[in-house]
Every structure is written in structure tokens, then in C-alpha cells.
Coordinates of C-alpha atoms in Angstrom, one line a residue:
Chain A
M180 CA -3.4 40.7 -151.8
T181 CA -0.2 41.7 -153.5
K182 CA 3.4 39.3 -152.7
N183 CA 4.4 41.9 -150.3
A184 CA 1.7 42.5 -148.9
F185 CA 0.8 39.0 -148.0
I186 CA 4.9 39.0 -146.8
Q187 CA 4.0 42.2 -144.8
Q188 CA 1.2 40.3 -142.9
R189 CA 2.4 36.7 -142.9
R190 CA 6.1 38.0 -141.6
A191 CA 5.4 37.6 -137.8
S192 CA 3.5 34.2 -138.5
W193 CA 7.0 32.7 -140.2
R194 CA 9.0 34.6 -137.7
R195 CA 7.8 33.1 -134.8
F196 CA 7.2 29.7 -136.3
E197 CA 10.8 29.6 -137.3
A198 CA 12.0 30.1 -133.6
L199 CA 9.6 27.4 -132.3
S200 CA 11.1 24.9 -135.3
S201 CA 14.2 25.8 -134.5
R202 CA 13.8 25.0 -130.9
A203 CA 12.1 21.8 -131.7
R204 CA 15.0 20.9 -134.0
A205 CA 17.3 21.1 -131.3
A206 CA 15.3 19.4 -128.0
G207 CA 12.2 18.3 -129.7
T208 CA 8.4 18.9 -129.1
R209 CA 9.0 17.1 -125.9
K210 CA 9.8 19.7 -123.8
F211 CA 6.8 22.4 -124.8
S212 CA 4.0 23.2 -123.1
S213 CA 0.4 22.5 -124.2
Q214 CA -0.1 25.9 -125.0
E215 CA 3.6 25.9 -127.5
I216 CA 2.1 22.7 -128.7
S217 CA -1.4 24.1 -130.0
L218 CA 0.6 27.2 -131.9
Y219 CA 2.9 25.2 -133.5
S220 CA 0.6 23.0 -134.9
R221 CA -1.5 26.3 -135.9
L222 CA 1.5 27.6 -137.1
L223 CA 2.9 25.0 -139.1
R224 CA -1.0 24.4 -140.6
E225 CA -1.1 28.1 -141.4
V226 CA 2.8 28.0 -142.5
S227 CA 1.4 25.0 -145.2
R228 CA -1.5 27.1 -146.6
D229 CA 1.2 30.2 -147.1
L230 CA 3.2 28.2 -149.2
A231 CA -0.2 26.7 -151.2
I232 CA -0.8 30.1 -152.0
V233 CA 2.7 30.9 -153.2
R234 CA 2.8 28.2 -155.2
S235 CA -0.5 28.2 -156.6
H236 CA 0.0 32.2 -157.2
G237 CA 3.4 31.5 -158.8
W238 CA 5.3 33.9 -157.0
D239 CA 8.8 34.4 -155.8
P240 CA 10.8 31.2 -156.1
R241 CA 12.9 31.8 -153.4
L242 CA 9.9 32.6 -150.8
E243 CA 8.2 29.4 -152.4
Q244 CA 11.4 27.6 -151.2
Y245 CA 11.7 29.1 -147.6
L246 CA 7.9 28.5 -146.9
N247 CA 8.4 25.1 -148.2
E248 CA 12.0 24.4 -146.2
L249 CA 9.9 25.7 -143.3
A250 CA 7.2 23.7 -143.6
A251 CA 9.2 20.6 -144.0
T252 CA 11.3 21.2 -141.3
G253 CA 8.3 21.9 -139.2
Y254 CA 6.8 18.6 -140.7
N255 CA 9.9 16.8 -139.6
N256 CA 10.4 17.6 -136.1
F257 CA 6.2 17.7 -135.2
Y258 CA 6.0 14.1 -136.2
R259 CA 9.0 12.7 -134.8
S260 CA 8.7 9.4 -133.3
P261 CA 9.1 9.2 -129.5
S262 CA 13.0 8.0 -129.0
G263 CA 13.4 4.6 -127.9
T264 CA 12.4 3.7 -124.1
W265 CA 13.4 1.4 -122.0
R266 CA 10.2 0.0 -122.3
Q267 CA 10.7 -1.1 -126.1
I268 CA 14.2 -2.7 -125.5
L269 CA 12.8 -4.8 -123.3
R270 CA 9.9 -5.6 -125.3
F271 CA 12.0 -6.5 -128.2
V272 CA 13.8 -8.8 -126.1
T273 CA 11.5 -10.1 -124.1
T274 CA 8.9 -10.7 -127.3
D275 CA 9.7 -9.3 -130.9
Y276 CA 12.9 -10.5 -131.3
P277 CA 12.0 -14.2 -131.0
R278 CA 8.3 -14.0 -132.3
K279 CA 10.4 -12.7 -135.7
V280 CA 12.9 -15.6 -135.6
R281 CA 9.8 -17.9 -135.5
A282 CA 8.1 -16.3 -138.0
Y283 CA 11.2 -16.7 -140.4
G284 CA 12.0 -20.1 -138.6
V285 CA 12.7 -21.7 -142.0
A286 CA 15.6 -18.9 -143.0
I287 CA 17.0 -19.4 -139.5
L288 CA 17.1 -22.8 -139.0
L289 CA 19.1 -23.3 -142.4
G290 CA 21.6 -20.3 -141.0
C291 CA 22.2 -22.6 -138.5
A292 CA 22.5 -25.7 -140.3
L293 CA 24.6 -24.0 -142.5
F294 CA 26.7 -23.0 -139.5
F295 CA 26.6 -26.5 -137.4
V296 CA 26.5 -29.2 -140.1
P297 CA 30.1 -28.0 -141.2
F298 CA 31.0 -27.2 -138.0
I299 CA 30.5 -31.0 -136.9
A300 CA 31.3 -32.5 -140.2
A301 CA 34.8 -30.3 -139.4
W302 CA 35.2 -31.4 -136.1
S303 CA 34.5 -35.2 -136.8
A304 CA 36.7 -35.2 -140.0
V305 CA 39.8 -33.5 -138.2
Y306 CA 38.9 -35.7 -134.5
A307 CA 39.0 -38.9 -136.7
E308 CA 42.1 -38.4 -138.8
P309 CA 44.0 -35.6 -136.9
Q310 CA 46.1 -34.3 -139.6
R311 CA 43.5 -32.7 -141.6
V312 CA 43.7 -30.0 -139.2
E313 CA 46.8 -28.2 -140.9
R314 CA 45.1 -28.4 -144.3
I315 CA 42.3 -26.2 -142.9
L316 CA 43.9 -24.0 -140.8
G317 CA 47.4 -23.9 -141.6
A318 CA 50.3 -24.6 -139.5
E319 CA 50.7 -21.3 -137.9
Q320 CA 46.8 -21.1 -136.2
T321 CA 46.8 -24.7 -135.3
E322 CA 50.3 -24.0 -133.0
Q323 CA 48.4 -20.6 -131.3
I324 CA 45.6 -22.8 -131.1
D325 CA 48.0 -26.0 -129.1
E326 CA 49.4 -22.7 -127.5
M327 CA 46.1 -21.3 -126.2
Y328 CA 44.1 -24.7 -125.3
G329 CA 47.3 -27.1 -124.4
P330 CA 48.7 -27.7 -120.7
E331 CA 50.1 -24.0 -120.5
S332 CA 46.7 -22.9 -121.6
P333 CA 45.9 -19.1 -119.7
L334 CA 42.6 -20.8 -119.2
G335 CA 43.2 -22.2 -116.0
S336 CA 42.8 -20.9 -112.5
P337 CA 45.6 -18.1 -111.3
T338 CA 48.0 -20.3 -109.4
D339 CA 48.8 -17.5 -106.6
I340 CA 46.8 -14.4 -105.4
S341 CA 49.2 -11.8 -107.4
A342 CA 48.2 -12.7 -110.4
I343 CA 44.7 -12.6 -110.1
P344 CA 44.9 -8.5 -111.5
D345 CA 46.8 -9.4 -114.6
Y346 CA 44.2 -12.2 -115.2
V347 CA 41.3 -9.4 -114.5
D348 CA 43.1 -7.3 -117.4
E349 CA 43.2 -9.6 -119.5
R350 CA 40.0 -11.0 -119.7
S351 CA 39.0 -7.3 -119.8
G352 CA 41.2 -7.5 -123.1
M353 CA 39.7 -10.2 -124.4
F354 CA 35.6 -8.8 -124.0
G355 CA 36.9 -6.2 -126.4
F356 CA 38.4 -8.6 -129.2
Y357 CA 35.2 -10.8 -128.7
I358 CA 32.9 -7.6 -129.1
F359 CA 34.8 -6.4 -132.2
N360 CA 35.5 -9.6 -133.8
N361 CA 32.3 -11.8 -133.0
I362 CA 29.5 -9.0 -133.2
G363 CA 31.4 -7.5 -136.8
I364 CA 31.4 -11.1 -138.6
A365 CA 27.9 -11.5 -137.6
F366 CA 27.1 -8.3 -138.8
R367 CA 28.9 -8.6 -141.4
T368 CA 27.6 -11.9 -142.7
F369 CA 23.7 -10.9 -142.1
A370 CA 24.9 -7.5 -144.5
L371 CA 26.6 -10.2 -147.2
G372 CA 22.5 -11.1 -148.2
L373 CA 22.2 -8.6 -150.4
T374 CA 24.7 -10.5 -152.6
F375 CA 22.0 -12.6 -153.3
A376 CA 23.3 -14.9 -150.2
V377 CA 26.3 -15.6 -151.6
G378 CA 28.4 -14.4 -148.9
T379 CA 26.2 -15.0 -146.1
V380 CA 26.2 -19.1 -147.2
Y381 CA 30.1 -18.7 -147.7
T382 CA 30.8 -17.4 -144.6
L383 CA 28.5 -19.0 -142.6
L384 CA 30.2 -22.7 -144.2
S385 CA 33.6 -21.3 -143.8
N386 CA 33.3 -20.1 -139.8
G387 CA 31.4 -23.5 -139.6
I388 CA 34.2 -25.6 -141.3
Q389 CA 37.2 -23.3 -139.3
I390 CA 35.3 -23.5 -135.7
G391 CA 34.7 -27.3 -136.1
A392 CA 38.4 -27.7 -137.1
I393 CA 39.5 -25.8 -134.0
V394 CA 37.5 -28.2 -132.2
G395 CA 38.3 -31.6 -133.7
H396 CA 42.0 -30.4 -133.3
V397 CA 41.8 -29.7 -129.6
H398 CA 39.6 -32.8 -128.8
A399 CA 41.7 -35.1 -130.9
S400 CA 45.0 -33.9 -128.8
G401 CA 43.5 -34.7 -125.4
N402 CA 42.8 -30.8 -124.3
G403 CA 39.0 -31.9 -125.0
E404 CA 37.8 -31.0 -121.7
R405 CA 39.6 -28.0 -121.2
L406 CA 38.2 -26.6 -124.5
F407 CA 34.6 -27.6 -123.8
S408 CA 34.1 -26.4 -120.4
F409 CA 35.5 -23.3 -121.7
I410 CA 32.9 -23.0 -124.8
V411 CA 30.1 -24.6 -123.3
T412 CA 28.3 -21.6 -121.6
H413 CA 28.9 -18.9 -124.2
G414 CA 28.6 -21.3 -127.1
S415 CA 24.7 -21.6 -126.2
F416 CA 24.7 -17.7 -127.1
E417 CA 27.5 -17.3 -129.5
L418 CA 26.7 -20.5 -131.8
T419 CA 23.1 -19.6 -132.3
A420 CA 23.6 -16.2 -132.8
I421 CA 25.9 -16.3 -135.4
G422 CA 23.4 -19.2 -136.7
I423 CA 20.6 -16.4 -137.0
A424 CA 22.5 -13.7 -137.9
G425 CA 23.5 -15.5 -141.0
G426 CA 19.8 -16.4 -141.1
A427 CA 18.6 -13.0 -141.1
G428 CA 21.1 -12.5 -144.0
L429 CA 19.0 -16.0 -146.0
I430 CA 15.7 -13.8 -145.1
L431 CA 17.1 -10.7 -147.5
G432 CA 18.8 -13.2 -150.1
N433 CA 15.8 -14.9 -150.4
A434 CA 13.8 -11.7 -150.5
L435 CA 15.9 -10.8 -154.0
L436 CA 16.3 -14.6 -155.5
H437 CA 11.9 -15.2 -154.4
P438 CA 10.3 -12.1 -154.6
G439 CA 7.0 -13.4 -154.7
Q440 CA 4.2 -10.9 -156.1
R441 CA 6.6 -8.2 -155.3
T442 CA 9.4 -6.4 -157.5
R443 CA 13.0 -8.0 -156.2
W444 CA 13.4 -4.3 -154.3
E445 CA 10.2 -4.1 -153.0
A446 CA 10.2 -7.9 -151.5
L447 CA 13.3 -6.8 -149.5
K448 CA 12.1 -3.9 -148.4
V449 CA 9.2 -5.7 -146.6
Q450 CA 10.9 -7.9 -145.5
G451 CA 14.4 -6.1 -145.1
L452 CA 13.1 -4.5 -141.7
D453 CA 12.4 -7.7 -140.3
A454 CA 15.9 -9.2 -141.1
I455 CA 17.2 -5.8 -139.9
Q456 CA 15.8 -6.5 -136.0
I457 CA 16.9 -10.3 -136.1
A458 CA 20.4 -9.3 -137.0
G459 CA 20.2 -6.4 -134.0
G460 CA 19.2 -9.4 -131.7
A461 CA 21.9 -11.7 -132.9
G462 CA 24.8 -8.9 -131.6
L463 CA 22.5 -8.6 -128.5
M464 CA 22.9 -12.3 -128.0
L465 CA 26.8 -12.0 -129.0
L466 CA 27.0 -8.9 -126.5
A467 CA 25.7 -11.4 -124.0
A468 CA 28.0 -14.1 -125.3
A469 CA 31.2 -11.8 -125.0
F470 CA 30.5 -10.8 -121.3
L471 CA 30.1 -14.8 -120.4
E472 CA 33.4 -15.7 -122.7
A473 CA 35.6 -13.1 -121.0
Y474 CA 34.2 -13.3 -117.4
W475 CA 32.9 -17.0 -116.9
S476 CA 34.2 -19.2 -119.1
P477 CA 38.1 -19.0 -118.4
A478 CA 37.0 -18.7 -114.5
P479 CA 38.7 -20.8 -112.4
I480 CA 36.1 -23.2 -111.1
A481 CA 35.6 -27.0 -111.6
P482 CA 34.6 -28.1 -115.1
I483 CA 32.0 -30.1 -113.4
Y484 CA 30.0 -26.8 -112.3
K485 CA 30.4 -25.0 -116.1
Y486 CA 28.8 -28.0 -117.6
I487 CA 26.3 -27.8 -115.6
V488 CA 25.9 -24.0 -116.1
G489 CA 26.4 -24.8 -119.6
V490 CA 23.4 -27.0 -120.5
V491 CA 21.1 -24.7 -118.6
A492 CA 22.6 -22.1 -120.7
W493 CA 22.0 -23.9 -124.1
V494 CA 17.8 -25.4 -122.7
M495 CA 17.5 -21.6 -122.2
V496 CA 18.5 -20.0 -124.9
I497 CA 16.4 -22.6 -127.1
A498 CA 13.6 -22.3 -124.7
Y499 CA 13.7 -18.5 -125.3
L500 CA 13.7 -18.4 -128.6
V501 CA 11.1 -21.1 -128.6
F502 CA 8.7 -19.9 -126.2
A503 CA 9.7 -16.3 -125.7
G504 CA 6.5 -14.0 -126.8
R505 CA 4.3 -16.8 -127.6
W506 CA 1.7 -15.6 -124.6
S507 CA 2.1 -11.7 -124.6
R508 CA -0.3 -9.3 -126.2
G509 CA 0.1 -7.2 -129.0
A510 CA 0.8 -6.9 -132.5
T511 CA 1.9 -10.2 -134.6
P512 CA 5.1 -10.2 -135.8
Chain B
M4 CA -3.2 9.8 -139.0
S5 CA -3.1 8.2 -142.6
A6 CA 0.9 7.9 -144.2
A7 CA 2.1 10.3 -146.4
V8 CA 1.9 9.3 -150.3
P9 CA 4.9 10.0 -152.8
S10 CA 2.0 12.3 -154.9
A11 CA 1.2 12.0 -158.5
A12 CA 2.5 15.7 -159.3
G13 CA 5.9 14.0 -158.2
E14 CA 5.6 11.3 -160.4
Q15 CA 4.9 13.4 -163.2
A16 CA 7.8 15.3 -162.5
R17 CA 10.0 12.3 -162.6
R18 CA 8.9 11.3 -165.6
D19 CA 8.9 14.7 -167.4
Y20 CA 12.5 15.2 -166.3
L21 CA 14.9 12.3 -166.4
I22 CA 16.6 13.5 -163.6
D23 CA 14.7 15.2 -161.0
P24 CA 16.8 16.3 -157.7
H25 CA 13.6 16.6 -155.9
L26 CA 11.3 14.5 -154.1
H27 CA 7.9 15.5 -154.0
I28 CA 5.4 14.3 -150.9
E29 CA 2.0 14.8 -150.3
T30 CA 1.7 14.8 -146.2
P31 CA -1.9 14.2 -144.8
E32 CA -2.2 17.8 -144.2
N33 CA -2.7 18.0 -147.7
V34 CA 0.7 19.9 -148.3
L35 CA 2.6 19.2 -151.4
L36 CA 6.6 19.8 -149.4
A37 CA 9.8 19.1 -151.9
H38 CA 13.2 18.3 -150.5
Q39 CA 15.8 18.2 -153.0
L40 CA 17.5 14.7 -152.5
A41 CA 21.4 14.9 -151.9
G42 CA 23.7 14.0 -154.9
P43 CA 26.9 11.5 -154.3
M44 CA 29.2 13.9 -154.1
F45 CA 27.8 15.7 -151.2
R46 CA 27.6 13.2 -149.6
V47 CA 31.3 11.7 -150.5
A48 CA 32.1 15.0 -148.5
A49 CA 30.0 14.1 -145.7
Y50 CA 31.5 10.9 -145.5
L51 CA 35.0 12.0 -146.5
V52 CA 34.5 15.0 -143.3
D53 CA 32.9 11.6 -140.6
F54 CA 36.1 9.5 -141.5
V55 CA 38.4 11.8 -140.4
L56 CA 36.6 12.6 -137.1
R57 CA 36.3 9.0 -136.0
T58 CA 39.5 8.5 -137.2
T59 CA 41.3 11.5 -135.3
V60 CA 38.9 10.3 -131.7
F61 CA 40.0 7.0 -132.4
V62 CA 44.0 8.2 -132.5
V63 CA 43.4 10.6 -129.8
I64 CA 42.0 7.8 -127.7
A65 CA 44.2 5.2 -128.4
M66 CA 47.2 7.8 -127.6
V67 CA 45.8 8.6 -123.9
L68 CA 45.3 5.3 -123.4
L69 CA 48.6 3.7 -124.2
C70 CA 50.9 6.5 -123.5
S71 CA 49.4 6.9 -119.8
S72 CA 48.7 4.1 -117.7
I73 CA 45.3 4.8 -116.4
V74 CA 44.3 1.4 -117.5
P75 CA 46.5 -2.0 -118.1
D76 CA 47.9 -2.5 -121.4
S77 CA 45.3 -5.8 -121.9
S78 CA 42.1 -3.7 -120.9
A79 CA 43.4 -0.7 -122.9
M80 CA 43.5 -3.1 -126.1
G81 CA 40.0 -4.1 -124.9
V82 CA 38.8 -0.5 -124.7
L83 CA 40.8 0.3 -127.8
L84 CA 38.7 -2.5 -130.1
L85 CA 35.5 -1.5 -128.2
I86 CA 35.7 1.8 -129.5
S87 CA 36.8 1.0 -132.6
F88 CA 33.5 -1.5 -132.8
L89 CA 31.5 1.3 -131.6
L90 CA 32.9 3.5 -134.7
S91 CA 32.7 1.5 -137.0
W92 CA 29.4 0.2 -136.4
F93 CA 27.4 2.6 -134.2
Y94 CA 29.2 5.6 -135.4
Y95 CA 26.4 6.4 -138.1
T96 CA 23.7 4.1 -136.2
L97 CA 23.3 7.0 -132.9
F98 CA 24.5 10.2 -134.5
E99 CA 21.5 9.8 -136.9
T100 CA 19.1 8.6 -134.0
F101 CA 19.7 10.9 -131.7
W102 CA 20.6 13.9 -133.9
N103 CA 17.6 13.6 -136.2
G104 CA 19.4 12.7 -138.9
R105 CA 22.4 14.3 -139.2
T106 CA 25.9 13.0 -138.4
P107 CA 29.0 15.0 -137.7
G108 CA 29.7 15.4 -141.6
K109 CA 26.1 15.6 -143.0
S110 CA 25.7 18.3 -140.8
V111 CA 29.4 20.2 -142.0
M112 CA 27.7 19.2 -145.7
G113 CA 24.2 20.4 -144.6
L114 CA 22.7 17.0 -145.1
R115 CA 19.8 15.3 -143.1
V116 CA 18.7 12.0 -143.4
I117 CA 14.9 11.8 -142.9
K118 CA 12.3 8.8 -144.2
E119 CA 11.2 8.6 -147.4
K120 CA 7.7 10.0 -146.8
G121 CA 9.0 12.8 -145.2
Y122 CA 9.1 11.4 -141.6
P123 CA 12.4 11.5 -139.1
I124 CA 14.6 8.7 -139.0
T125 CA 14.2 6.1 -136.5
F126 CA 16.4 4.0 -134.6
L127 CA 15.4 0.7 -136.5
A128 CA 16.4 2.9 -139.9
A129 CA 19.7 4.4 -138.9
F130 CA 20.5 0.9 -137.7
G131 CA 19.5 -0.6 -140.6
R132 CA 21.4 1.7 -143.4
N133 CA 24.6 1.8 -141.5
L134 CA 24.4 -2.2 -141.0
L135 CA 24.1 -2.5 -144.7
R136 CA 27.0 -0.1 -145.0
T137 CA 29.4 -2.9 -145.2
V138 CA 27.9 -4.2 -148.8
D139 CA 27.4 -0.6 -149.9
S140 CA 31.3 -0.2 -148.9
L141 CA 32.2 -2.8 -150.9
G142 CA 35.3 -1.8 -153.4
L143 CA 35.5 1.7 -151.6
Y144 CA 31.8 2.5 -152.1
L145 CA 31.4 1.3 -155.2
V146 CA 28.6 -0.5 -154.7
G147 CA 26.9 2.2 -152.9
F148 CA 27.9 5.0 -155.6
V149 CA 26.7 2.6 -158.6
A150 CA 23.7 1.7 -156.2
V151 CA 22.9 5.5 -156.1
L152 CA 23.4 6.6 -159.7
L153 CA 21.3 3.9 -160.7
S154 CA 18.4 4.7 -158.0
P155 CA 15.7 7.7 -158.7
R156 CA 15.8 9.0 -155.6
F157 CA 19.8 8.7 -154.7
Q158 CA 19.6 5.7 -152.4
R159 CA 22.4 3.5 -151.7
L160 CA 21.3 -0.2 -150.8
G161 CA 21.3 0.8 -146.8
D162 CA 18.6 3.3 -147.9
Y163 CA 16.6 1.8 -149.9
L164 CA 16.5 -1.4 -147.5
A165 CA 15.5 1.3 -144.3
G166 CA 13.6 3.5 -146.5
T167 CA 15.8 6.2 -146.0
I168 CA 17.0 9.2 -148.1
V169 CA 18.9 11.6 -147.6
V170 CA 18.3 15.7 -148.7
H171 CA 20.1 19.2 -148.4
E172 CA 19.1 20.6 -145.6
R173 CA 19.0 24.3 -147.0
L174 CA 18.3 26.8 -144.2
T175 CA 17.0 29.7 -146.7
G176 CA 16.7 33.3 -145.0
M177 CA 13.4 34.7 -145.7
P178 CA 13.5 36.9 -148.8
R179 CA 14.9 40.3 -148.9
E180 CA 12.6 43.3 -148.3
P181 CA 9.9 44.1 -151.2
I182 CA 11.8 46.5 -153.4
I183 CA 11.2 50.2 -153.7
L184 CA 9.2 50.9 -156.7
E185 CA 7.7 54.3 -155.8
K186 CA 9.6 56.4 -157.6
I187 CA 8.8 54.4 -160.8
E188 CA 6.1 56.2 -162.9
P189 CA 3.3 53.9 -164.0
L190 CA 3.2 53.4 -168.1
P191 CA 0.7 56.5 -169.4
R192 CA -2.8 54.6 -170.0
E193 CA -3.3 56.3 -173.3
D194 CA 0.3 54.4 -174.2
I195 CA -1.5 50.7 -174.1
L196 CA -3.2 49.2 -176.2
G197 CA -2.8 45.7 -175.8
Q198 CA -3.9 42.7 -172.8
V199 CA -2.6 42.6 -169.7
P200 CA 0.1 40.8 -168.9
A201 CA -0.1 37.0 -167.8
P202 CA 0.3 36.3 -164.3
R203 CA 3.1 34.4 -164.7
T204 CA 4.7 37.2 -166.5
L205 CA 3.9 39.3 -163.9
A206 CA 5.7 37.2 -161.4
L207 CA 8.7 36.4 -163.5
I208 CA 9.2 40.6 -163.9
D209 CA 8.7 40.8 -159.8
E210 CA 11.3 37.8 -159.3
Y211 CA 13.6 39.8 -162.0
L212 CA 13.3 42.9 -159.8
G213 CA 13.8 41.4 -156.2
R214 CA 17.0 39.8 -157.9
R215 CA 18.1 42.5 -159.8
H216 CA 21.0 43.9 -157.4
T217 CA 22.7 41.0 -157.8
L218 CA 23.0 42.0 -161.4
S219 CA 25.4 44.9 -162.9
I220 CA 23.3 47.5 -164.8
P221 CA 24.8 46.5 -168.7
H222 CA 24.3 42.8 -168.1
G223 CA 20.9 43.7 -166.0
H224 CA 20.2 45.7 -169.6
R225 CA 20.9 42.6 -171.6
L226 CA 18.7 40.3 -169.6
A227 CA 15.8 42.6 -169.6
L228 CA 16.0 43.3 -173.2
G229 CA 13.9 40.4 -175.0
L230 CA 10.9 40.3 -172.3
A231 CA 11.1 43.8 -172.6
M232 CA 10.7 43.7 -176.7
A233 CA 8.1 41.0 -175.9
L234 CA 5.8 42.8 -173.4
S235 CA 6.2 46.2 -175.6
D236 CA 5.0 44.3 -178.8
Q237 CA 2.5 42.4 -176.7
L238 CA 0.8 45.7 -175.1
R239 CA 1.1 47.0 -178.3
Y240 CA 2.7 50.3 -176.3
A241 CA 2.9 53.2 -178.0
G242 CA 5.4 55.3 -176.1
D243 CA 9.2 55.5 -177.5
P244 CA 10.2 52.0 -178.4
E245 CA 13.7 53.3 -178.4
V246 CA 13.7 54.3 -174.7
V247 CA 12.2 50.8 -174.2
R248 CA 15.8 49.3 -176.0
T249 CA 17.9 50.9 -174.4
Y250 CA 16.5 50.9 -170.8
P251 CA 15.0 47.6 -170.9
M252 CA 15.2 47.0 -166.8
A253 CA 13.0 50.6 -166.7
F254 CA 10.4 49.5 -169.2
L255 CA 10.1 46.4 -167.0
A256 CA 10.0 48.3 -163.7
R257 CA 7.2 50.1 -164.9
V258 CA 5.0 47.5 -166.3
H259 CA 6.0 46.0 -162.8
V260 CA 4.2 49.3 -160.9
T261 CA 1.3 49.5 -163.6
F262 CA 0.0 46.0 -163.6
H263 CA 0.9 44.1 -160.5
G264 CA -1.7 45.4 -158.1
R265 CA -3.8 45.1 -160.5
Q266 CA -3.6 41.7 -161.6
Q267 CA -3.5 39.8 -157.7
E268 CA -7.3 41.7 -157.4
T269 CA -8.1 39.7 -160.8
M270 CA -6.5 36.6 -160.5
G271 CA -8.1 33.7 -162.2
A272 CA -9.8 36.0 -164.5
P273 CA -8.7 36.0 -168.1
A274 CA -6.7 38.6 -169.5
T275 CA -9.0 41.2 -169.8
E276 CA -8.9 44.7 -172.0
I277 CA -7.2 47.1 -170.0
G278 CA -9.5 49.2 -168.3
D279 CA -8.8 51.5 -165.3
M280 CA -5.3 52.1 -164.9
T281 CA -5.3 53.9 -161.9
A282 CA -6.5 52.0 -159.4
P283 CA -3.7 49.5 -158.5
R284 CA -0.9 51.9 -157.5
E285 CA -2.0 53.1 -154.2
G286 CA -2.0 50.2 -151.3
S287 CA 0.1 47.4 -153.7
H288 CA 3.6 49.0 -153.1
R289 CA 3.6 50.4 -149.9
R290 CA 6.7 49.3 -148.1

């Protein structure tokens, strides 16, 4: 058969496949009827065969390129994985994420330690010697903190009804800020794991020291209760999530530093996908924390109730990370 | 379904040429597909388009929110921060996930992200490659740029980790209609004393004739001259060599008409001494 006769004969099928393929490209194959699916799969195989024929005969490279593109796009559309469903997200939250955290327990605990140890150290150092705070945070930021948590604090309850809309407005503004700031920091801390974990370790330590210094300073100035009742609830999600995101960054760094039997890049690739999921889960935790921090934590409720809720939240977060998904069936992490 | 593997042929091609801009993938159906990898400059251009778009979206939303007072000031700031967060961390992820590997910028530049085994991109891969954009973008994307240049598949760090590649999506049309060779006379049988040209040579002539409309006539003749002279030698063509030298394009067309139909039927057989020269013409070059 000559090239031209071949084109004449096959052209109709190619045109049909082109039409089907562009529909699949736009809307996926899910809406196809069963006949269309089998037509698609048949035409894909035909086009693949035509491509092989053209290639083995060494016919026109443009024809080969055309068929290659047709087959490649068709293949790509056909094997598109079903897009994420709510059930998958639910499964991730209830099972896969805590399992992955436990599977990389050492890295995660190390990440948490790199955050919490300097946090507590800075807290106690500043509490013991309050002047130290200016050396860590600088005078300007110290002043801002005094404003935030001092007796004039906006965290107190609005005294009269008319102030409530302003209060809600301000909290919504803070919600946006918490998302932007905290999740951004967590993701960055994770990604910096690629710098052989140097960037991750640095970010964790410096965040731990700064936040610890703030807490120590407020504590030392006698505004402790206002601060603790504020942070205790959302801190359960927020502080652990930052530690976990850092731990995920350490996984990347560790893959590069200790690749084991693989090449460094291979090791990075294998562990990287798990690390990405852990970082994503930490992002979800921070999302929850942002809601709490914006709307629950500053609410005008007696501190004792906030402490109770806060303790419950801590227990829940830890129990979730330790136990969730332990008994559910399915693939091991 | 078994996994697609990068084929041995692709690996071979990569060894043969220092820079191979194609990724060859063998599908489970045993089809060898070639993807043309997108180089850094196309990707920079796509990035700039996306950057302008993101900035524009942000500025427009900011103006609407801050100039009109639909929502109170603090909430407006909150919304803006939220949007800025989404634009910087999820713009790419969401577009690539729900638009099958494209963003507006990539779409303009004709690029698409796919998994390195030829499958469509998944949410996890899109999320991962764009989380690591932070590192790739260090120093005005210097890190990513160097990674792309060092990588055999033009992958930046995020691509590497998520197992993705960026390819050109060439939507070429079907090649144009077969050329009309009806008026061309085959070479007279008694003038040919040599061997049938190799199929590759005939395919080359076929392609040349298919594209000759893109060349000016003098230029076309000049291009054809070398091949025509060599062929005339190989065929030990007994006709007027001056004609071949003056109109090499016409000579190639005559060779094509003479042999093209024939060689397809004896595909795989070694080049033989010329037998019957009249048969191939009919049926082969009908429109």
C-alpha cells in the first residue's frame, strides 16, 4: 500500500478520533456513552497501529508527527485518573495522613523537637530575664506585642453591642492573615528541605525562638492569662502542624543526605511524594487552626472554659496523630 | 495495566545525541510515543503570562474591594490576603489539576504538564511540583533554571520530585492532500540500467515533493540537485544528463512516479534489478 492510499483509507478514522479526543480533552471521558468508550478505545488502538506502520515505513515525518500527537493526546486523555472525590479527601484526613505521619515518625518528632525545644528554651530564658526579649525581637516588635496582649488588648470582649460588627470584621481580616502567613510559612519550611534540610532547620529554630520569646515576654509582663487562654486551643493545631511541616522538610533533606541504596535523586523522588502529602496535611491542620484562631480563640468567654477546650483540643490532636487510621483496612502507608 | 516504561530506544537516542529534546515512552499497548520536551525559554514565557494574569486578577479584586465598600475594611484585607495566598500557592496547582496540566500561560505557549510516564497529571503531582516552586524560584528562578539545564528531561526540582515533565503540545494538522503527479511521465524503462532506490530514498523524495510548494523554484532545484545527480548515477540513467542537471526537481518527480508504487509492494525485499516498470503507475497515485 502506498502512503497516499494509506492516508486515503485511514483518514476518516483519524478525523473521528480527533473529534472524540478533543471532546475527551475538554470534558473527560466520564460523560461518554458505553459505545463511545469502546469506539474511543478501538480508534486509539487503530491510531497506534497506524503510527507504528508509518514509522516502520519511514513515511512522511509530518504524518508521523500528526499520528504521534493524536495517539499521545488520546492516550493521555484515556488514562486520566478520576479526579479527586470528597471520599478521597475524607480518607486522606481520617487515614492516610496520620498513617504517613507515623510512618515517618522519627523525622516528624525531630521536626517538632526543633521547634518546641527552642520555643520552651526562649520562653524560660525571657521569663527568667525579661530584658532579653529586646535582643531577640527588637524594641519595635516588643512594643507591638505589648499592645496586642496588654491591658488595652483587642482580645478582650467587646463591651457593648454596637462594637460587635467591628469585632467580627476585624477577626475576618485576621483570618485571611493567618492563612496567608501560617500556611505560607509551613509550606516554605517544607520546601526548604531541598536545601539539604538547612533551610528547614533554620526556619524551625528561628520560629521557635521568636514565638517562645513572645510568650516569655507576655508571661513575664503579667499578661499571661490573656495570652495563654488565647493560644491554647488553636496552638494545638498550629504549633504541631508547623513541627510536622518541618518534619516533612526533614524527610526531603534526609533523602538527599542519606539516600541508602538509591541515588540521591531517586531517594528524593521515592520519599518526596510522601513528604508532599504530609506537608499538605499540615496545611489542612493550619486551615483548621486559622478558623479557631480567628473566631474561637479571641471570643469573649471566661478563660477557664478556653483552657478546658484547649486541653481537649491538644488531647484530640495527639490522639488523632497517634491512633487515627490504625485499624482501617487498605493499603499500608 | 502495567506501567509504561521509558523505552530502550529512547535511552539509546539520548546516548546518541547529547541533547535530545524528545522523551520516548513506550505504552502498555507497545506504542512508542514521542513527547517534545519544553525548554526553559518557553517556560519562562509561560510563567510571565501567568504572572501578568495573576497580578491583574489581584489588582482588579483589590480595587473592587477597597474602593467600593461591599465589605468592611478589615474583612477586605482578610479577603485580599486569602486571595494572595491562593494565587501564590494554588493558582498553578488548581489549574494544572482541573485543566489537565495547563495554566493560561502554558496554554498560550502550547505547553502542558504530564507525568513523566505519559499519564495525565494528578492533584498530588500538581500540588507537589508547585509547593517546591518556592525553592525553584530562589534567586529569580535561578535554581529552577539551573536544574532544568542540568536535567536530561528539562525538569526543575519540583518536576523532578513530583515526576512530571512539561511538553509541547503540537496540534499539527493532518498533512496536506497528496500531490498530483498525474501529469508526470515515468522514466522510460530502457533508460534505467541500475538498481531500485532504497525505500528511505523514495520516502525522502516523497517528503520533498510534498513540501516543494514552500520553496521557490530556483531554490527547489538547487536543493534537489545533489540527490538528483546521485540518483541518476545510481540508476545509471541513460537519458540526457543535462536535463537532470537543469531540472533536478522534475527528475525527482519522475523517479517518484516510476518507483513509488512499486517499492511499497516489495517492502522488505532487497533492492532488485528492475523488472516490469509499467505496473506500479495505476492505482498508486490516484487522488
